[in-house]
Coordinates of C-alpha atoms in Angstrom, one line a residue:
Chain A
X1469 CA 8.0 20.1 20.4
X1470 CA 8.8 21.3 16.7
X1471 CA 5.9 22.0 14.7
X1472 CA 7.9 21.6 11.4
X1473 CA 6.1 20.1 8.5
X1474 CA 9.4 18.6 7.7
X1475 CA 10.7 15.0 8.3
X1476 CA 13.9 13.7 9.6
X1477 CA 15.8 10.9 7.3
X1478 CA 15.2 8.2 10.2
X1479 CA 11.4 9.0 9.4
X1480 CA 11.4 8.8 6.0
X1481 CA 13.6 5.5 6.8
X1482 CA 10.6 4.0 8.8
X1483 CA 8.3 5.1 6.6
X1484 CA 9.7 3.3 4.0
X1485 CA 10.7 0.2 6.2
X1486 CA 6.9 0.3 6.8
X1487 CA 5.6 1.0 2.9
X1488 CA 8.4 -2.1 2.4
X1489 CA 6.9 -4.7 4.8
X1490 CA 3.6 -3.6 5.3
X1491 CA 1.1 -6.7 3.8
X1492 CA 3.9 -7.5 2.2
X1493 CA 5.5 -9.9 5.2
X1494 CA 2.2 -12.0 5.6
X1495 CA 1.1 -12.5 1.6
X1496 CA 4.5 -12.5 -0.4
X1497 CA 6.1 -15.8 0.6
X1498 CA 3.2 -17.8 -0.2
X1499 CA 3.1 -16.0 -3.8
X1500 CA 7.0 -16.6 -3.9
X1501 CA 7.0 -20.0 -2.8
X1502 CA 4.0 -21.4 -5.0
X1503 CA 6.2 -19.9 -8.2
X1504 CA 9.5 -19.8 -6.8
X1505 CA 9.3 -23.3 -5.1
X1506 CA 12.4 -24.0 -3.1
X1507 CA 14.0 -20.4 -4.7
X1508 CA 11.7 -18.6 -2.9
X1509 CA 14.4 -16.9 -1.1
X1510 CA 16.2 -15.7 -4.3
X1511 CA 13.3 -14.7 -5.7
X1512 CA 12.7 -12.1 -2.0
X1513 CA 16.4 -11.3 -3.4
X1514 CA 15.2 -10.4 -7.0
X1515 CA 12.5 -8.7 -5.9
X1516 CA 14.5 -6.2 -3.2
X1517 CA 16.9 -5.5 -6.2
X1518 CA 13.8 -4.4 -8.4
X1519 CA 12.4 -2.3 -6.0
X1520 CA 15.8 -0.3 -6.1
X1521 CA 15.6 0.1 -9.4
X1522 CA 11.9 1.4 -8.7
X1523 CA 12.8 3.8 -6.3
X1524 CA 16.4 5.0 -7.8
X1525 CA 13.8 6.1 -11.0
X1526 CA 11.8 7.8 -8.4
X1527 CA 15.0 9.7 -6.9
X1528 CA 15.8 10.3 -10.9
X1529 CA 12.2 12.1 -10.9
X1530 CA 12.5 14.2 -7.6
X1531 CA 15.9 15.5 -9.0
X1532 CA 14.7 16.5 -12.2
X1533 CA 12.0 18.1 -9.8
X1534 CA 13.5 19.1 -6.8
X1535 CA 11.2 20.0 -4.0
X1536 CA 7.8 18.4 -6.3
X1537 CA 5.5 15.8 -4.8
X1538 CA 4.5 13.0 -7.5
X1539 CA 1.6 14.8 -8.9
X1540 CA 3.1 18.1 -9.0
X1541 CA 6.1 16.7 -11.2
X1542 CA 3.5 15.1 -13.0
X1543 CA 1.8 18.6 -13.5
X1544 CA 5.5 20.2 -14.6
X1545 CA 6.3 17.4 -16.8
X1546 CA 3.1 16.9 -18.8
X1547 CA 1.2 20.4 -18.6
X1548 CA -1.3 21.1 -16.6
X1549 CA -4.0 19.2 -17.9
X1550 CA -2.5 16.2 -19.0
X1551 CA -0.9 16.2 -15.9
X1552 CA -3.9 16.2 -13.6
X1553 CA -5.6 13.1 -16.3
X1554 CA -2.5 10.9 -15.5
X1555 CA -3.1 12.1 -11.8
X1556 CA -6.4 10.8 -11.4
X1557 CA -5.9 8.0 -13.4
X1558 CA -3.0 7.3 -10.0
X1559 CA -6.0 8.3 -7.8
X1560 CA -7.6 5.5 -9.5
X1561 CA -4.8 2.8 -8.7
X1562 CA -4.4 4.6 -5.5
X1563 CA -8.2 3.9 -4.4
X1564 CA -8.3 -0.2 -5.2
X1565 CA -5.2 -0.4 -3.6
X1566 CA -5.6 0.7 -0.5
X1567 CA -9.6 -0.4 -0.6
X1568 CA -7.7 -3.7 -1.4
X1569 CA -4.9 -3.8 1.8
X1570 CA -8.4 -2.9 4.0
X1571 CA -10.2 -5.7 2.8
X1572 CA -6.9 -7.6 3.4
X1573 CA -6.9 -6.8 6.8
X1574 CA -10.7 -7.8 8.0
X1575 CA -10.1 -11.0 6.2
X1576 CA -6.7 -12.0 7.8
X1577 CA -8.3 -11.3 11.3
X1578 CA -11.4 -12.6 10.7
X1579 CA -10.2 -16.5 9.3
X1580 CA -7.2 -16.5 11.3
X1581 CA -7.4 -14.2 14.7
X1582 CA -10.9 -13.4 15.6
X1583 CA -13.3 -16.0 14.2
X1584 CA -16.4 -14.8 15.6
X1585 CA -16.1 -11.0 14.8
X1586 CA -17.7 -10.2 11.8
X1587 CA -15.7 -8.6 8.4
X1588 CA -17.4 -5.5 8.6
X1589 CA -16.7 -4.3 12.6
X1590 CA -13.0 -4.7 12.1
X1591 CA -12.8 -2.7 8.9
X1592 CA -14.8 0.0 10.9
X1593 CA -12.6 -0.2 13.2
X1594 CA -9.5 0.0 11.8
X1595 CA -10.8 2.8 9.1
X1596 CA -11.7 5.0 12.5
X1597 CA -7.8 4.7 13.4
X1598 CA -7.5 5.8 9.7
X1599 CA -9.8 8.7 10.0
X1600 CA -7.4 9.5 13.3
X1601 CA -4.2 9.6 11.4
X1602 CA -5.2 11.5 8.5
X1603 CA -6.4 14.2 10.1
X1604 CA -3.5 14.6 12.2
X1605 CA -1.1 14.5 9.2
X1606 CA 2.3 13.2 8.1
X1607 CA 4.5 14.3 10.7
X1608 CA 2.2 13.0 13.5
X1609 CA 2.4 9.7 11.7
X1610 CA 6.0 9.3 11.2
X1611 CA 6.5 10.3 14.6
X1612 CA 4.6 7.8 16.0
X1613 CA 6.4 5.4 13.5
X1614 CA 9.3 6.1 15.7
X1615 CA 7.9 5.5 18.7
X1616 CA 6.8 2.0 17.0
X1617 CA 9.8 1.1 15.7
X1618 CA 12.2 -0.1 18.5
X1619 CA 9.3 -2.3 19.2
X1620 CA 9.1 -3.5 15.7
X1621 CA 12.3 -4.8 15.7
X1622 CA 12.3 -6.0 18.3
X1623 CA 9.5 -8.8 18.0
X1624 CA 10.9 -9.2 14.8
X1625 CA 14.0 -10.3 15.9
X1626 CA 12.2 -12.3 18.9
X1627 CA 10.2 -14.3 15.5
X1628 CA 13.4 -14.7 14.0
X1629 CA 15.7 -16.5 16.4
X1630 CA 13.4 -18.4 17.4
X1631 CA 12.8 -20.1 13.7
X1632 CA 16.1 -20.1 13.1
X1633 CA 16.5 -23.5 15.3
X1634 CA 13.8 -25.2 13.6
X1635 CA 15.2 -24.4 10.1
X1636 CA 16.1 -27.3 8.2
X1637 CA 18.3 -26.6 5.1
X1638 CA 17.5 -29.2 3.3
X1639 CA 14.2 -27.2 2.1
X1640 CA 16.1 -25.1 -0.5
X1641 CA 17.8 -27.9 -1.9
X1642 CA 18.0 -28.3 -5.4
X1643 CA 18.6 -24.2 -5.5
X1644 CA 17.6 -22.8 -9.2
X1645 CA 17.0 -26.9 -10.4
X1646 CA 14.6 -25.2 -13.3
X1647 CA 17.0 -22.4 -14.1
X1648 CA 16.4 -18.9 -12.9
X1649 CA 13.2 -18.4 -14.5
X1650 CA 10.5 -19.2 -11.7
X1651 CA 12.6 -17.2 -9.2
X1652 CA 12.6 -14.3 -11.3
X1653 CA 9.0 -14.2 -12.9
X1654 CA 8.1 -15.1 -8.9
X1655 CA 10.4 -11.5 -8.2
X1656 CA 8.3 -9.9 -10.3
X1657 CA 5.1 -10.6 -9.6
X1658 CA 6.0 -10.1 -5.6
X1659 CA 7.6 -6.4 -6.6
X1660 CA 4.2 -5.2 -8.2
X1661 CA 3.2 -5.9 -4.2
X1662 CA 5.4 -3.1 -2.6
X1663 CA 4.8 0.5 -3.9
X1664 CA 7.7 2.7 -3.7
X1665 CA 6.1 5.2 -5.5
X1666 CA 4.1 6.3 -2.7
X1667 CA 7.3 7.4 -0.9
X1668 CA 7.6 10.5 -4.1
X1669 CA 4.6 12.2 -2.1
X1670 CA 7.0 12.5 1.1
X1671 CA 10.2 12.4 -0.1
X1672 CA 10.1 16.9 -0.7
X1673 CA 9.7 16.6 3.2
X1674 CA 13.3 15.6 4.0
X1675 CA 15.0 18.5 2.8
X1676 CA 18.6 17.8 2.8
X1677 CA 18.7 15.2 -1.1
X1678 CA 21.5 13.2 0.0
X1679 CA 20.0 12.0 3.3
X1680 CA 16.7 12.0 1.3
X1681 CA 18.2 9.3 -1.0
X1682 CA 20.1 7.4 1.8
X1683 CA 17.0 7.0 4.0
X1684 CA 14.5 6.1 1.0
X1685 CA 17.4 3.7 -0.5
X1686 CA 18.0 2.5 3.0
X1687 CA 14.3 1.7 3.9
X1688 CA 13.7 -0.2 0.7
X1689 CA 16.5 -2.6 1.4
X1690 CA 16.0 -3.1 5.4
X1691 CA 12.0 -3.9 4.3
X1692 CA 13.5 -6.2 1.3
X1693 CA 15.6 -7.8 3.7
X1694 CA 13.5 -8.7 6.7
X1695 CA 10.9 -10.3 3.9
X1696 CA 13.9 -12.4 2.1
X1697 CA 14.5 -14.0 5.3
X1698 CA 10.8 -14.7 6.5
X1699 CA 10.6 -16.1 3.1
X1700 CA 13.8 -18.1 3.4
X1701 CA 12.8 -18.6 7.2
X1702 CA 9.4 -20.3 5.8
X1703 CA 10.7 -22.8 3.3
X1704 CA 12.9 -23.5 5.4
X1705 CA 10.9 -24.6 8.7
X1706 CA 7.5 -25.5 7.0
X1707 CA 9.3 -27.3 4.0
X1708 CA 8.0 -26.2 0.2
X1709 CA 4.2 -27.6 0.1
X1710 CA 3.2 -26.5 3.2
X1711 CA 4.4 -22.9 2.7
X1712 CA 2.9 -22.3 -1.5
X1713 CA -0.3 -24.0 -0.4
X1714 CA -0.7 -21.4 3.0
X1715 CA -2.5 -18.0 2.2
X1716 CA -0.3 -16.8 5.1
X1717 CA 2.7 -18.9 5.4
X1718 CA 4.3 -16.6 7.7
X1719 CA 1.3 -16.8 10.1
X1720 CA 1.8 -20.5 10.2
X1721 CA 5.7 -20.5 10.7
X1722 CA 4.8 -18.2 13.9
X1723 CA 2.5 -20.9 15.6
X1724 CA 5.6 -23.4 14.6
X1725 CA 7.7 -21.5 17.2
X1726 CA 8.4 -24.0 20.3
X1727 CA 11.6 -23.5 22.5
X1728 CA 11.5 -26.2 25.3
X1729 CA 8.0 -25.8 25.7
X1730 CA 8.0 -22.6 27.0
X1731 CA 7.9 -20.4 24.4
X1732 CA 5.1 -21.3 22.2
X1733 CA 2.3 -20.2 20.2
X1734 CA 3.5 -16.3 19.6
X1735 CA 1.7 -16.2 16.2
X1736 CA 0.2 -12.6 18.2
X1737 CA 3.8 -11.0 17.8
X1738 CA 3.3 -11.6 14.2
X1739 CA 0.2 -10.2 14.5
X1740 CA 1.5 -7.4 16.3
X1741 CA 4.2 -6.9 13.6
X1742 CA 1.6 -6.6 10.9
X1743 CA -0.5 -4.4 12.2
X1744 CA 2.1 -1.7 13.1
X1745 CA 3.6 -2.1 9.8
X1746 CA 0.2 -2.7 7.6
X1747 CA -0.9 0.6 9.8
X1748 CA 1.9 2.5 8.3
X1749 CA 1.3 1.4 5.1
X1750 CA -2.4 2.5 4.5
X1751 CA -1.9 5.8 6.6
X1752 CA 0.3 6.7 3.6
X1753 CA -1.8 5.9 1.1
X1754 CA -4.6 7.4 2.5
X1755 CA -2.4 10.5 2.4
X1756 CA -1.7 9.7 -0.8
X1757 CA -5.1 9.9 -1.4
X1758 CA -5.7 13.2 0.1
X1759 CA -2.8 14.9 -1.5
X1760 CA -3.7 13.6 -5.4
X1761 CA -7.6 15.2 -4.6
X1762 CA -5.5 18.3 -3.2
X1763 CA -3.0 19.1 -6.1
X1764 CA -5.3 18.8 -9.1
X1765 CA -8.1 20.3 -7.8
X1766 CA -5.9 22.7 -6.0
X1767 CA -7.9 22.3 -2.9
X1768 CA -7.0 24.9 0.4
X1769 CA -7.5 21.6 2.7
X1770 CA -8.6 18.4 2.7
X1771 CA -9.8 17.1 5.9
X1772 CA -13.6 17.5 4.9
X1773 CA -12.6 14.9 2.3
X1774 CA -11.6 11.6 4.6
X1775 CA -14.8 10.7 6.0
X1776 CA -16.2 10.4 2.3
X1777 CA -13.1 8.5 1.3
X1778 CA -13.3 6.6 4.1
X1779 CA -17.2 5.2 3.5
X1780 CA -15.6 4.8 -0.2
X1781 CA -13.0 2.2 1.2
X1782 CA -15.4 0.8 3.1
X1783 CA -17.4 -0.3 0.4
X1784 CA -14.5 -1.0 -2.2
X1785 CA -12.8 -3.4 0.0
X1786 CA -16.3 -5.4 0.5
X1787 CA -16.4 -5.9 -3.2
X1788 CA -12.8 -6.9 -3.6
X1789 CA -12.6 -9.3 -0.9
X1790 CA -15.7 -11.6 -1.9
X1791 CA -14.2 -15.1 -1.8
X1792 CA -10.6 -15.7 -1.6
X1793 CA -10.7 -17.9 -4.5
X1794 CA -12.0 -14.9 -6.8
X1795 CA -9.2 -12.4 -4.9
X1796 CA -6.5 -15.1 -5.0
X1797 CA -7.0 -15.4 -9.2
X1798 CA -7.4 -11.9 -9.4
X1799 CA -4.3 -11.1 -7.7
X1800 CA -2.2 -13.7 -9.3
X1801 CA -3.4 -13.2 -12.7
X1802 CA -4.4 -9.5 -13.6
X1803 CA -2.9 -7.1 -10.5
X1804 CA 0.6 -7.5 -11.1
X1805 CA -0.1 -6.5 -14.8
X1806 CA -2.0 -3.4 -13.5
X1807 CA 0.4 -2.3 -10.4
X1808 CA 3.0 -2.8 -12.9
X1809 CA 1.9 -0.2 -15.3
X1810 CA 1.3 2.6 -12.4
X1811 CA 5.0 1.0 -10.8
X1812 CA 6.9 0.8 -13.8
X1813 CA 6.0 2.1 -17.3
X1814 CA 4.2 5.4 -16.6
X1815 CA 6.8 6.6 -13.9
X1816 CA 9.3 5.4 -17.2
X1817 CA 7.1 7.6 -19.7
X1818 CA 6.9 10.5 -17.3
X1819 CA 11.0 10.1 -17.0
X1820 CA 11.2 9.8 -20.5
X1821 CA 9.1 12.8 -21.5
X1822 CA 10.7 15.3 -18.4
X1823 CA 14.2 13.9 -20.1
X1824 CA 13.3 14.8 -23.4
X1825 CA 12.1 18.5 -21.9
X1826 CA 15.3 19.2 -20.6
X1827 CA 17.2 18.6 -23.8
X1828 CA 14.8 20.4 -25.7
X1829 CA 14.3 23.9 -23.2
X1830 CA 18.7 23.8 -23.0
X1831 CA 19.2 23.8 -26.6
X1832 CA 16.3 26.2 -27.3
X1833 CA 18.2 28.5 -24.6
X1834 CA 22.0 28.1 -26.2
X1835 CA 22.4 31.0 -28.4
Chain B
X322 CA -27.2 -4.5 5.3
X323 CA -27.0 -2.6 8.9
X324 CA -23.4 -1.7 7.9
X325 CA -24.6 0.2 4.6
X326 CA -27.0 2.4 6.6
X327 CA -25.0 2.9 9.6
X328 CA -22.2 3.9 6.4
X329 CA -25.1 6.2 5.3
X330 CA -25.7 7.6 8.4
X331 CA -22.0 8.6 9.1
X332 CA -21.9 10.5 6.0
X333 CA -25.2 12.2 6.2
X334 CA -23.5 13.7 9.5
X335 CA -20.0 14.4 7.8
X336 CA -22.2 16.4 5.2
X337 CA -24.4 18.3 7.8
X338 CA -20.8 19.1 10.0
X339 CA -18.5 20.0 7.2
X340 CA -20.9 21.7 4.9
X341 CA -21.4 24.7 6.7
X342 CA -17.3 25.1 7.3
X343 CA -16.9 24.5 3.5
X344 CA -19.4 27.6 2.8
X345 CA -17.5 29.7 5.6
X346 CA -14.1 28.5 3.7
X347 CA -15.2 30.7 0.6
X348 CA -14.0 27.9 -1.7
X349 CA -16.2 26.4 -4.9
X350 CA -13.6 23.6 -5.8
X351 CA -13.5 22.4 -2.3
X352 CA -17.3 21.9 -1.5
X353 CA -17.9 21.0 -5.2
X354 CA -15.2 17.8 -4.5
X355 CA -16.6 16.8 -1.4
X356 CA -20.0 17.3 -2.4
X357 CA -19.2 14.7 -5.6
X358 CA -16.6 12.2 -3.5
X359 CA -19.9 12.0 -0.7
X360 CA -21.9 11.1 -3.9
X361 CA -19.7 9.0 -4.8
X362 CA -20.1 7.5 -1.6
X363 CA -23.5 7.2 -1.3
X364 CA -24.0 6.1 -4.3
X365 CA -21.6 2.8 -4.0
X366 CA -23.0 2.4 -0.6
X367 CA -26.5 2.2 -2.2
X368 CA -25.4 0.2 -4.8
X369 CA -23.7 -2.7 -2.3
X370 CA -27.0 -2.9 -0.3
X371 CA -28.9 -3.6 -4.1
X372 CA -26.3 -6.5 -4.0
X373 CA -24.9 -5.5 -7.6
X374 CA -21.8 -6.4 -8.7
X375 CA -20.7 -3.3 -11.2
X376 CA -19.2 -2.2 -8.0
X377 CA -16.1 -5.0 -8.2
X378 CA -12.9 -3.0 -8.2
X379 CA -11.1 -6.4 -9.2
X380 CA -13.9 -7.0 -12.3
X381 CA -12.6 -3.0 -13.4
X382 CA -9.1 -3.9 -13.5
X383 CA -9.5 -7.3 -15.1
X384 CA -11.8 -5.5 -17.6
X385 CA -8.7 -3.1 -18.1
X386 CA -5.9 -5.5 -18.3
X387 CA -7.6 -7.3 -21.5
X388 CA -8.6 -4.1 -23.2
X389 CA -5.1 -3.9 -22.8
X390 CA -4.0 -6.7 -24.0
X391 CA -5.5 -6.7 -27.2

């Protein structure tokens, strides 16, 4: 076995698949379809294409700063102590976020899986399988991405084709009656969901840029497209009121799933899907995490520092998840605005500045 | 309330085991961030059992968002 610190691209692409669809497949739809109504499924579309655009600025950055993780370029491109501010203002971001996909997960299994098992065992839970991948690393995780993966698709194709004979396409019908506003404010709001930022502290793994790009650009859109069609896939089987008023509308389209009586009730290959996928997810931001503490304090390792973080998101994601009324206005009024401003305009700013650098240190250096 | 103290527990022990490796490892900046992140910690961990409610991430960022938008 290699004991490279290095990923391959189909790593970085399962990585990404995962950062894509992580949470995302569960909670997005609804969110779509309560703004998007019967455009839910164009609004999945907008929101793939702005995620692109999201991760090509990213690319833009690691070009500029070949071989830097996102808080090192933030380092080069700001100076050292500006740098590691607007770092640990991401560490900020960085913490609620993933505090918020742990609370996410105790409270899906606890209303909708396991009933009778209190919030607090499966957060400990799941935060001990936390602890277990970061210490064992990146490479350990994408590898066993890899291993997941075949299986992934798999059961994601099993959910699929079996909707697809219950679809009725009457659903979407009138598509865009209300013009393309709702779709694309519903696009929006649903991008500020998926973080392809995270991906800038593993994409100086994958040596070779082209394949770098390729794999990053590729995971973004198989992850955009696996949600456009659950979302299409639930408006389209549950009809347009029963999918905006579900908190997981996916879940429900899963028990929906009867072929000839034999095949019924597989909501737990949903179930199984998420978790893989949501596992992925957080591992990486809890690397995130890790390496943000690491590269401003310049740290020589940081394994000491999980089981502190981890009694940290422990406690964070009991105070985020109080009610799902409070988390459900929270989310649709105020986090968008805020993921948007670590998504969007700082990465622009930083782009912007590093742009300006480069213009200024060439014609200081033409004679 | 048992979760807090059983959270309390665990990183009383993370503090006993890593300590002593974080002296060996010669490093200030690494035992003076562990030392404040288990802080950190404990303090939040205390602060949840007190049942206050400065501790809502969600309440921070709304609090941000309308500085914000002013």
């Amino acid at each position: 076995m290699s004991n490279s610190k290095n990923l391959s691209s189909l790593q970085l692409f399962i990585l990404t698949f995962g950062l894509m669809t992580g949470t995302s497949i569960l909670d997005l739809p609804g969110t779509m379809a309560q703004i998007g109504r019967e455009d839910a499924w164009i609004a999945a579309l907008l929101t793939l294409f702005i995620n692109l655009m999201m991760a090509l600025l990213c690319l833009a950055l690691c070009r500029l700063y070949p071989g830097q993780t996102l808080f090192e370029i933030l380092e080069s491109v700001l100076g050292r102590w500006a740098g590691k501010a607007l770092s640990l203002i991401y560490l900020f971001y960085l913490l609620i976020l993933t505090s918020a996909l742990l609370g996410d997960l105790s409270t899906f299994i606890t209303t909708e899986v396991m009933p009778e098992t209190p919030l607090e065992a499966t957060k400990i839970i799941f935060l001990l399988v936390l602890v277990i991948s970061a210490r064992k690393g990146i490479v350990i995780l994408a590898r066993l991405s890899e291993l997941l993966f075949p299986w992934l698709l798999l059961l994601l194709m099993l959910l699929i084709l079996a909707l697809v004979p219950q679809a009725n396409w009457t659903h979407i019908r009138p598509i865009l009656e209300d013009g393309p506003g709702p779709a694309l404010s519903a696009s929006i709001q649903s991008a500020m969901f998926q973080e392809p930022i995270v991906m800038m502290g593993f994409l100086p793994l994958v040596k070779l840029p082209g394949k770098q790009a390729r794999a990053f650009l590729g995971g973004i859109t198989a992850g955009g497209l696996v949600l456009c069609v659950l979302a299409l896939l639930s408006v389209l089987v549950l009809g347009i009121e029963q999918t905006s008023n579900s908190t997981y509308p996916v879940f429900v389209l899963a028990k929906a799933i009867n072929i000839g009586n034999v095949l019924q009730r597989v909501e737990g290959v949903l179930v199984t899907i998420w978790i893989m996928t949501f596992f992925i997810k957080i591992s990486l931001l809890f690397l995130l995490l890790l390496q943000n503490l690491q590269t401003v304090f310049q740290l020589k390792r940081t394994t000491h520092l999980i089981y502190p973080f981890a009694v940290l998101l422990f406690v964070l994601a009991s105070n985020i998840y109080i009610n799902i009324v409070y988390l459900l206005d929270m989310v649709q009024k105020v986090w968008w605005k805020f993921a948007s401003i670590y998504l969007v305009f700082l990465p622009l700013l930083v782009y912007g500045v590093a742009l300006i650098r480069r213009k200024l240190a060439s014609s200081a250096a033409k004679p | 309330m048992i979760w807090n103290w059983l959270l309390l527990l665990f990183l009383l022990g993370a503090v006993l085991i890593q300590l002593p490796r974080l002296i060996r490892l010669h490093s200030p900046q690494d035992t003076a961030v562990f030392c404040t992140l288990c802080l950190l910690a404990a303090s939040f961990t205390i602060a949840d059992m007190a049942g206050s409610t400065v501790i809502r991430p969600m309440d921070w960022v709304y609090g941000i968002i309308k500085l914000l938008s002013f």
